[in-house]
Amino acid sequence: VPEPEEPEWLSTHEQVVWVALAGVLIKLPGVLDAQLQRDSGLNLFEYFVLSNLSQRENHTVRMSDLASLVNGSLSRLSNVAKRLEQRGWMRREPAPDNGRYTNAVLTDSGWKLVQAAAPGHVRAVRHFVISALTAEQACAVGDACTSIMQRIEPGSTWP
Amino acid sequence: VPEPEEPEWLSTHEQVVWVALAGVLIKLPGVLDAQLQRDSGLNLFEYFVLSNLSQRENHTVRMSDLASLVNGSLSRLSNVAKRLEQRGWMRREPAPDNGRYTNAVLTDSGWKLVQAAAPGHVRAVRHFVISALTAEQACAVGDACTSIMQRIEPGSTWP
DNA sequence: GAAGATTGAGTCATCAATCTTC
DNA sequence: GAAGATTGATGACTCAATCTTC
C-alpha cells in the first residue's frame, strides 16, 4: 500500500520554537481581548477594524480593502461591520462612483471610541509584547512574522 | 479633569513589529486549522490535546495538568474533552487514588488518529513556520515567545 | 471551604450559498 | 459571468455559575 510519505519531523530545537510560538498564538489574543473588552467593550478584531479606519483618509475605506488591512476575510469583516454599525461606531454606504463597492466609514462616536480605547490597548501591547523583547528580538520577530505572512498569502502553493 | 495618562506610544519600528505579529496571530491558526480539519477532522486545539496526551506516560494525564500543557483553560479543555470523548478518541475517568481528580486517557482509536494526523500537521508547521525562518530568527522567535508567555502567566501584575 | 472539574448561556467565527452591480 | 459584498446555519470559545470530592 502507498504509505503517506514520512515528513521531515521537527528537531528538538524546532519543537521548542514551535511550542513557544503556539503558546503565544493560543493565549495572547485572549489577553488582549480581555483588556479591550473590559475597558472598551471591543474585541481585538473589532479594535483593529476601527483603528485601521481611523488611520485612513476621510476615515473611509472600501470593505474589501479593509478586510485585507486587518488580515480578515471579507465575510468576517461584514459580520463585524454589522455589529459595529448597530452600535453606531461605523456605517456603510455604496461607493459614489461604483455601486458594486461598499465604503466603510468611521462615525464621530466611533472616532471617539478609538481615541479612548487606544491608550489602554497600546499599554497592553507594550506590556505583554514590546517590552518583553530585546531590540534584536523585536527585529527578528518582525522579519520572521513578515516572512510567515508571505507564505500564508494567497498564491503560495500548498496541497 | 483627570485625563488618563498618555501611554508611551509605539515607535514606527515597534508598530511594524506589532502589525506583523498581529497578522500572524490572526491568520496562522486558521491556516493550520484548515489543514487539520480537512485531513483529520480536528482543529488545532483538539490536535494539541490529543498529541500531548499521546506523549505522556500511559497516554494519561490529569485534566488540569493537560490544560496547562496545551495553554488552555480547564473549562475550555473540558468542553473539548466532551467532544473528543463522544467521537471515541479519549475517555475520562476519576483518578484511582483521589476521586477529585480526573484523568484524561487516549483511546486506541485516538492514538491511531494522532499518528495519522501528525505527518500532515508537521508538514504544515514546517511549511508555514519553520522553513520560513532563518536559524537566528527561529532562535529569536523562540526566546521572544517564551518571554511573552512569562508575562501572560498568572502572577504578572496587570491592571 | 477550597481545589478540581463540569455545565450552559451568550457570543463569535467560519463556510457555503446567495445577492447585487458591473 | 465575475467581483464585491452579505447572509444564515453550524460549530466553537468564554465566562460565570454550579457540582463534587476532599
CSV table of C-alpha atoms (C1' of nucleotides) in Angstrom, one decimal:
chain,number,residue,atom,x,y,z
A,1,VAL,CA,0.0,0.0,0.0
A,2,PRO,CA,1.2,3.5,-0.7
A,3,GLU,CA,2.0,4.8,2.8
A,4,PRO,CA,2.0,8.5,3.1
A,5,GLU,CA,5.5,9.9,3.0
A,6,GLU,CA,7.1,10.4,6.3
A,7,PRO,CA,7.6,14.1,6.7
A,8,GLU,CA,10.7,15.6,8.0
A,9,TRP,CA,10.0,15.6,11.7
A,10,LEU,CA,10.8,18.6,13.8
A,11,SER,CA,14.1,18.6,15.6
A,12,THR,CA,14.2,19.1,19.3
A,13,HIS,CA,15.2,22.7,18.7
A,14,GLU,CA,12.5,23.3,16.2
A,15,GLN,CA,9.9,21.8,18.6
A,16,VAL,CA,10.9,24.2,21.3
A,17,VAL,CA,10.4,27.1,18.9
A,18,TRP,CA,7.0,25.9,17.7
A,19,VAL,CA,5.7,25.1,21.2
A,20,ALA,CA,6.6,28.6,22.3
A,21,LEU,CA,5.0,30.2,19.3
A,22,ALA,CA,1.9,28.0,19.6
A,23,GLY,CA,1.5,29.1,23.2
A,24,VAL,CA,1.5,32.8,22.1
A,25,LEU,CA,-0.9,32.0,19.3
A,26,ILE,CA,-3.3,30.5,21.8
A,27,LYS,CA,-3.0,32.8,24.8
A,28,LEU,CA,-2.0,36.3,23.6
A,29,PRO,CA,-5.2,37.1,21.7
A,30,GLY,CA,-7.3,36.3,24.7
A,31,VAL,CA,-5.2,38.5,27.0
A,32,LEU,CA,-5.5,41.5,24.6
A,33,ASP,CA,-9.2,40.7,24.1
A,34,ALA,CA,-9.8,40.8,27.8
A,35,GLN,CA,-8.3,44.2,28.3
A,36,LEU,CA,-10.2,45.7,25.4
A,37,GLN,CA,-13.5,44.1,26.3
A,38,ARG,CA,-13.2,45.2,29.9
A,39,ASP,CA,-12.2,48.8,29.2
A,40,SER,CA,-14.0,49.5,25.9
A,41,GLY,CA,-16.4,46.7,25.0
A,42,LEU,CA,-14.4,45.7,22.0
A,43,ASN,CA,-12.6,42.6,21.0
A,44,LEU,CA,-9.2,42.6,19.3
A,45,PHE,CA,-10.5,42.2,15.8
A,46,GLU,CA,-13.1,44.9,16.2
A,47,TYR,CA,-10.4,47.2,17.5
A,48,PHE,CA,-8.3,46.5,14.5
A,49,VAL,CA,-11.1,47.4,12.3
A,50,LEU,CA,-12.0,50.7,13.9
A,51,SER,CA,-8.3,51.6,14.5
A,52,ASN,CA,-7.5,51.0,10.9
A,53,LEU,CA,-10.5,53.0,9.7
A,54,SER,CA,-9.3,55.9,11.9
A,55,GLN,CA,-6.0,56.0,10.1
A,56,ARG,CA,-7.4,56.3,6.6
A,57,GLU,CA,-8.1,59.4,4.7
A,58,ASN,CA,-11.6,60.7,5.5
A,59,HIS,CA,-12.0,57.7,7.9
A,60,THR,CA,-13.2,55.8,4.9
A,61,VAL,CA,-12.1,52.5,3.2
A,62,ARG,CA,-13.6,50.1,0.8
A,63,MET,CA,-14.8,47.0,2.6
A,64,SER,CA,-12.6,44.6,0.7
A,65,ASP,CA,-9.5,46.7,1.3
A,66,LEU,CA,-10.3,47.0,5.0
A,67,ALA,CA,-10.6,43.2,5.2
A,68,SER,CA,-7.0,42.7,3.9
A,69,LEU,CA,-5.7,45.5,6.0
A,70,VAL,CA,-6.9,43.7,9.1
A,71,ASN,CA,-6.0,40.3,7.8
A,72,GLY,CA,-9.5,39.0,7.9
A,73,SER,CA,-11.9,37.6,5.4
A,74,LEU,CA,-14.4,39.8,3.8
A,75,SER,CA,-17.2,37.7,5.3
A,76,ARG,CA,-15.8,38.1,8.8
A,77,LEU,CA,-15.5,41.8,8.3
A,78,SER,CA,-19.0,42.0,7.0
A,79,ASN,CA,-20.4,40.3,10.1
A,80,VAL,CA,-18.3,42.5,12.4
A,81,ALA,CA,-19.3,45.6,10.5
A,82,LYS,CA,-23.0,44.8,11.1
A,83,ARG,CA,-22.3,44.8,14.8
A,84,LEU,CA,-20.2,48.0,14.8
A,85,GLU,CA,-22.9,49.7,12.7
A,86,GLN,CA,-25.6,48.7,15.1
A,87,ARG,CA,-23.7,50.2,17.9
A,88,GLY,CA,-23.2,53.4,15.9
A,89,TRP,CA,-19.4,53.3,15.5
A,90,MET,CA,-19.3,53.0,11.8
A,91,ARG,CA,-21.6,53.0,8.8
A,92,ARG,CA,-21.5,51.5,5.3
A,93,GLU,CA,-22.5,53.2,2.1
A,94,PRO,CA,-22.2,52.3,-1.6
A,95,ALA,CA,-19.2,53.9,-3.2
A,96,PRO,CA,-20.4,57.0,-5.1
A,97,ASP,CA,-18.5,56.1,-8.3
A,98,ASN,CA,-19.2,52.4,-8.4
A,99,GLY,CA,-22.2,50.9,-6.7
A,100,ARG,CA,-20.6,47.5,-6.6
A,101,TYR,CA,-18.2,48.7,-3.9
A,102,THR,CA,-19.1,49.4,-0.3
A,103,ASN,CA,-17.3,52.1,1.7
A,104,ALA,CA,-16.8,51.7,5.5
A,105,VAL,CA,-16.9,55.0,7.3
A,106,LEU,CA,-16.0,55.7,10.9
A,107,THR,CA,-18.6,57.8,12.7
A,108,ASP,CA,-17.8,60.5,15.2
A,109,SER,CA,-18.7,58.3,18.1
A,110,GLY,CA,-16.5,55.6,16.6
A,111,TRP,CA,-13.7,58.0,16.4
A,112,LYS,CA,-14.1,59.0,20.0
A,113,LEU,CA,-14.2,55.3,21.0
A,114,VAL,CA,-11.0,54.6,19.2
A,115,GLN,CA,-9.3,57.5,20.8
A,116,ALA,CA,-10.5,56.4,24.2
A,117,ALA,CA,-9.5,52.8,23.7
A,118,ALA,CA,-6.1,53.4,22.2
A,119,PRO,CA,-4.1,54.3,25.3
A,120,GLY,CA,-5.1,51.2,27.2
A,121,HIS,CA,-4.6,48.9,24.2
A,122,VAL,CA,-1.1,50.3,23.5
A,123,ARG,CA,-0.2,49.9,27.1
A,124,ALA,CA,-1.2,46.3,27.0
A,125,VAL,CA,0.7,45.7,23.7
A,126,ARG,CA,3.7,47.3,25.2
A,127,HIS,CA,3.4,45.3,28.5
A,128,PHE,CA,2.8,41.9,27.0
A,129,VAL,CA,4.8,42.1,23.8
A,130,ILE,CA,7.1,45.0,23.1
A,131,SER,CA,8.7,45.4,26.5
A,132,ALA,CA,9.2,41.6,26.6
A,133,LEU,CA,11.6,41.8,23.6
A,134,THR,CA,15.1,43.0,23.2
A,135,ALA,CA,15.8,45.2,20.2
A,136,GLU,CA,17.3,42.3,18.3
A,137,GLN,CA,14.4,40.0,19.2
A,138,ALA,CA,11.9,42.6,18.1
A,139,CYS,CA,13.7,42.9,14.8
A,140,ALA,CA,13.9,39.2,14.3
A,141,VAL,CA,10.2,38.7,15.2
A,142,GLY,CA,9.1,41.4,12.8
A,143,ASP,CA,11.1,39.8,10.0
A,144,ALA,CA,10.0,36.3,10.9
A,145,CYS,CA,6.3,37.2,11.0
A,146,THR,CA,6.5,39.1,7.7
A,147,SER,CA,8.1,36.0,6.2
A,148,ILE,CA,5.4,33.7,7.7
A,149,MET,CA,2.7,36.0,6.4
A,150,GLN,CA,4.1,35.8,2.9
A,151,ARG,CA,3.7,32.0,3.0
A,152,ILE,CA,0.1,32.4,4.1
A,153,GLU,CA,-0.9,34.9,1.5
A,154,PRO,CA,-2.8,33.6,-1.5
A,155,GLY,CA,-0.6,32.4,-4.2
A,156,SER,CA,1.6,30.2,-2.1
A,157,THR,CA,1.2,26.6,-3.3
A,158,TRP,CA,0.1,24.2,-0.6
A,159,PRO,CA,-1.8,20.9,-1.0
B,1,VAL,CA,-10.4,66.7,34.8
B,2,PRO,CA,-8.0,63.9,35.5
B,3,GLU,CA,-7.2,62.8,31.9
B,4,PRO,CA,-6.0,59.2,31.6
B,5,GLU,CA,-2.2,59.2,31.3
B,6,GLU,CA,-0.9,59.3,27.8
B,7,PRO,CA,0.8,55.9,27.3
B,8,GLU,CA,4.2,55.6,25.6
B,9,TRP,CA,3.0,55.3,22.0
B,10,LEU,CA,4.7,52.8,19.8
B,11,SER,CA,7.5,53.9,17.6
B,12,THR,CA,7.3,53.4,13.9
B,13,HIS,CA,9.6,50.5,14.2
B,14,GLU,CA,7.6,48.9,17.1
B,15,GLN,CA,4.4,49.4,15.1
B,16,VAL,CA,5.9,47.4,12.2
B,17,VAL,CA,6.8,44.6,14.6
B,18,TRP,CA,3.4,44.5,16.2
B,19,VAL,CA,1.5,44.7,12.9
B,20,ALA,CA,3.4,41.7,11.6
B,21,LEU,CA,2.9,39.7,14.7
B,22,ALA,CA,-0.8,40.6,14.9
B,23,GLY,CA,-1.1,39.4,11.3
B,24,VAL,CA,0.3,36.0,12.3
B,25,LEU,CA,-1.9,35.9,15.4
B,26,ILE,CA,-5.0,36.3,13.3
B,27,LYS,CA,-4.2,34.2,10.2
B,28,LEU,CA,-1.8,31.4,11.2
B,29,PRO,CA,-4.2,29.5,13.5
B,30,GLY,CA,-6.8,29.5,10.7
B,31,VAL,CA,-4.4,28.1,8.2
B,32,LEU,CA,-3.3,25.3,10.5
B,33,ASP,CA,-6.9,24.6,11.5
B,34,ALA,CA,-7.9,24.3,7.9
B,35,GLN,CA,-5.3,21.6,7.1
B,36,LEU,CA,-6.1,19.6,10.2
B,37,GLN,CA,-9.9,19.9,9.7
B,38,ARG,CA,-9.6,18.9,6.1
B,39,ASP,CA,-7.3,16.0,6.6
B,40,SER,CA,-8.3,14.7,10.0
B,41,GLY,CA,-11.4,16.4,11.2
B,42,LEU,CA,-9.6,18.1,14.1
B,43,ASN,CA,-9.0,21.8,14.9
B,44,LEU,CA,-5.6,23.0,16.1
B,45,PHE,CA,-6.5,22.9,19.8
B,46,GLU,CA,-8.0,19.4,19.6
B,47,TYR,CA,-4.8,18.3,17.9
B,48,PHE,CA,-2.7,19.8,20.7
B,49,VAL,CA,-4.8,17.9,23.3
B,50,LEU,CA,-4.6,14.5,21.6
B,51,SER,CA,-0.9,15.0,20.6
B,52,ASN,CA,0.0,15.9,24.1
B,53,LEU,CA,-1.8,13.0,25.6
B,54,SER,CA,0.0,10.7,23.2
B,55,GLN,CA,3.3,11.9,24.5
B,56,ARG,CA,2.5,11.2,28.2
B,57,GLU,CA,3.2,8.0,30.1
B,58,ASN,CA,0.4,5.5,29.7
B,59,HIS,CA,-1.3,8.1,27.4
B,60,THR,CA,-2.8,9.5,30.6
B,61,VAL,CA,-2.8,13.0,32.2
B,62,ARG,CA,-4.8,14.7,34.8
B,63,MET,CA,-7.2,17.2,33.2
B,64,SER,CA,-5.8,20.3,35.0
B,65,ASP,CA,-2.3,19.3,34.0
B,66,LEU,CA,-3.3,18.8,30.4
B,67,ALA,CA,-5.0,22.2,30.4
B,68,SER,CA,-1.8,24.0,31.2
B,69,LEU,CA,0.2,21.8,28.9
B,70,VAL,CA,-1.9,23.0,26.0
B,71,ASN,CA,-2.1,26.6,27.3
B,72,GLY,CA,-5.9,26.4,27.6
B,73,SER,CA,-8.3,27.0,30.4
B,74,LEU,CA,-9.7,24.0,32.3
B,75,SER,CA,-13.1,25.0,31.2
B,76,ARG,CA,-12.1,25.0,27.5
B,77,LEU,CA,-10.4,21.6,27.8
B,78,SER,CA,-13.5,20.2,29.5
B,79,ASN,CA,-15.7,21.2,26.6
B,80,VAL,CA,-13.2,19.9,24.1
B,81,ALA,CA,-12.8,16.6,26.0
B,82,LYS,CA,-16.6,16.1,25.8
B,83,ARG,CA,-16.4,16.3,22.0
B,84,LEU,CA,-13.3,14.1,21.7
B,85,GLU,CA,-14.9,11.6,24.1
B,86,GLN,CA,-18.1,11.4,22.0
B,87,ARG,CA,-16.0,10.7,19.0
B,88,GLY,CA,-14.2,7.9,20.8
B,89,TRP,CA,-10.7,9.4,20.8
B,90,MET,CA,-10.3,9.8,24.5
B,91,ARG,CA,-12.1,9.0,27.7
B,92,ARG,CA,-12.1,10.4,31.2
B,93,GLU,CA,-12.1,8.6,34.5
B,94,PRO,CA,-11.7,9.6,38.1
B,95,ALA,CA,-8.1,9.2,39.4
B,96,PRO,CA,-7.8,5.9,41.3
B,97,ASP,CA,-6.1,7.5,44.3
B,98,ASN,CA,-8.1,10.7,44.5
B,99,GLY,CA,-11.6,11.0,43.2
B,100,ARG,CA,-11.4,14.7,43.0
B,101,TYR,CA,-9.0,14.4,40.1
B,102,THR,CA,-10.0,13.4,36.6
B,103,ASN,CA,-7.6,11.6,34.3
B,104,ALA,CA,-7.8,12.0,30.5
B,105,VAL,CA,-6.8,8.9,28.7
B,106,LEU,CA,-6.1,8.4,24.9
B,107,THR,CA,-8.0,5.6,23.4
B,108,ASP,CA,-6.6,3.2,20.8
B,109,SER,CA,-8.6,4.9,18.0
B,110,GLY,CA,-7.4,8.3,19.3
B,111,TRP,CA,-3.8,7.0,19.2
B,112,LYS,CA,-4.3,5.9,15.6
B,113,LEU,CA,-5.8,9.3,14.7
B,114,VAL,CA,-2.9,11.2,16.1
B,115,GLN,CA,-0.4,9.0,14.3
B,116,ALA,CA,-2.4,9.6,11.1
B,117,ALA,CA,-2.7,13.3,11.6
B,118,ALA,CA,0.8,14.1,12.7
B,119,PRO,CA,2.6,13.9,9.3
B,120,GLY,CA,0.3,16.4,7.6
B,121,HIS,CA,0.4,18.7,10.6
B,122,VAL,CA,4.1,18.7,10.8
B,123,ARG,CA,4.4,19.3,7.1
B,124,ALA,CA,2.1,22.3,7.5
B,125,VAL,CA,4.1,23.7,10.5
B,126,ARG,CA,7.3,23.2,8.6
B,127,HIS,CA,5.9,24.9,5.5
B,128,PHE,CA,4.3,27.9,7.1
B,129,VAL,CA,6.6,28.5,10.1
B,130,ILE,CA,9.8,26.6,10.4
B,131,SER,CA,11.1,26.8,6.9
B,132,ALA,CA,10.1,30.5,6.7
B,133,LEU,CA,12.7,31.3,9.4
B,134,THR,CA,16.5,31.5,9.4
B,135,ALA,CA,18.2,29.7,12.2
B,136,GLU,CA,18.8,33.1,14.0
B,137,GLN,CA,15.2,34.1,13.5
B,138,ALA,CA,14.0,30.8,14.9
B,139,CYS,CA,16.1,31.2,17.9
B,140,ALA,CA,14.9,34.8,18.5
B,141,VAL,CA,11.3,33.9,18.0
B,142,GLY,CA,11.6,31.0,20.5
B,143,ASP,CA,13.1,33.2,23.1
B,144,ALA,CA,10.7,36.1,22.4
B,145,CYS,CA,7.7,33.9,22.7
B,146,THR,CA,8.9,32.3,25.9
B,147,SER,CA,9.4,35.8,27.3
B,148,ILE,CA,5.9,36.9,26.2
B,149,MET,CA,4.4,33.8,27.8
B,150,GLN,CA,6.0,34.6,31.1
B,151,ARG,CA,4.3,37.9,31.1
B,152,ILE,CA,1.0,36.3,30.4
B,153,GLU,CA,1.3,33.6,33.0
B,154,PRO,CA,-0.6,34.1,36.2
B,155,GLY,CA,1.3,36.2,38.7
B,156,SER,CA,2.3,39.0,36.5
B,157,THR,CA,0.7,42.2,37.7
B,158,TRP,CA,-1.5,43.9,35.2
B,159,PRO,CA,-4.4,46.4,35.9
C,1,DG,C1',-14.2,25.8,52.3
C,2,DA,C1',-11.3,25.1,48.5
C,3,DA,C1',-9.4,22.7,44.6
C,4,DG,C1',-10.7,20.2,40.6
C,5,DA,C1',-13.9,19.8,37.1
C,6,DT,C1',-18.2,20.4,34.5
C,7,DT,C1',-22.2,22.8,32.5
C,8,DG,C1',-24.9,26.0,29.8
C,9,DA,C1',-25.9,30.6,28.0
C,10,DG,C1',-24.4,34.1,25.3
C,11,DT,C1',-21.3,35.5,21.7
C,12,DC,C1',-18.4,35.0,17.8
C,13,DA,C1',-16.1,32.8,13.6
C,14,DT,C1',-16.4,30.0,9.5
C,15,DC,C1',-18.2,28.3,5.4
C,16,DA,C1',-21.2,27.7,1.7
C,17,DA,C1',-24.9,29.8,-0.5
C,18,DT,C1',-26.9,34.0,-2.1
C,19,DC,C1',-27.5,38.6,-3.8
C,20,DT,C1',-26.0,42.8,-6.4
C,21,DT,C1',-23.7,45.5,-9.6
C,22,DC,C1',-21.0,45.9,-13.4
D,1,DG,C1',-20.2,35.9,-15.7
D,2,DA,C1',-17.3,37.6,-12.2
D,3,DA,C1',-16.0,40.7,-8.5
D,4,DG,C1',-17.7,42.7,-4.3
D,5,DA,C1',-20.5,42.0,-0.5
D,6,DT,C1',-23.9,39.9,2.6
D,7,DT,C1',-26.5,36.3,5.0
D,8,DG,C1',-27.5,32.5,8.0
D,9,DA,C1',-26.6,27.9,9.9
D,10,DT,C1',-23.4,25.4,12.3
D,11,DG,C1',-19.9,24.8,15.5
D,12,DA,C1',-16.5,26.6,18.9
D,13,DC,C1',-14.9,29.8,22.8
D,14,DT,C1',-15.7,32.4,27.1
D,15,DC,C1',-17.4,33.4,31.4
D,16,DA,C1',-20.0,32.8,35.4
D,17,DA,C1',-22.4,29.6,38.0
D,18,DT,C1',-22.5,25.0,39.7
D,19,DC,C1',-21.3,20.5,41.3
D,20,DT,C1',-18.1,17.1,43.5
D,21,DT,C1',-14.6,15.4,46.3
D,22,DC,C1',-11.5,16.1,49.8
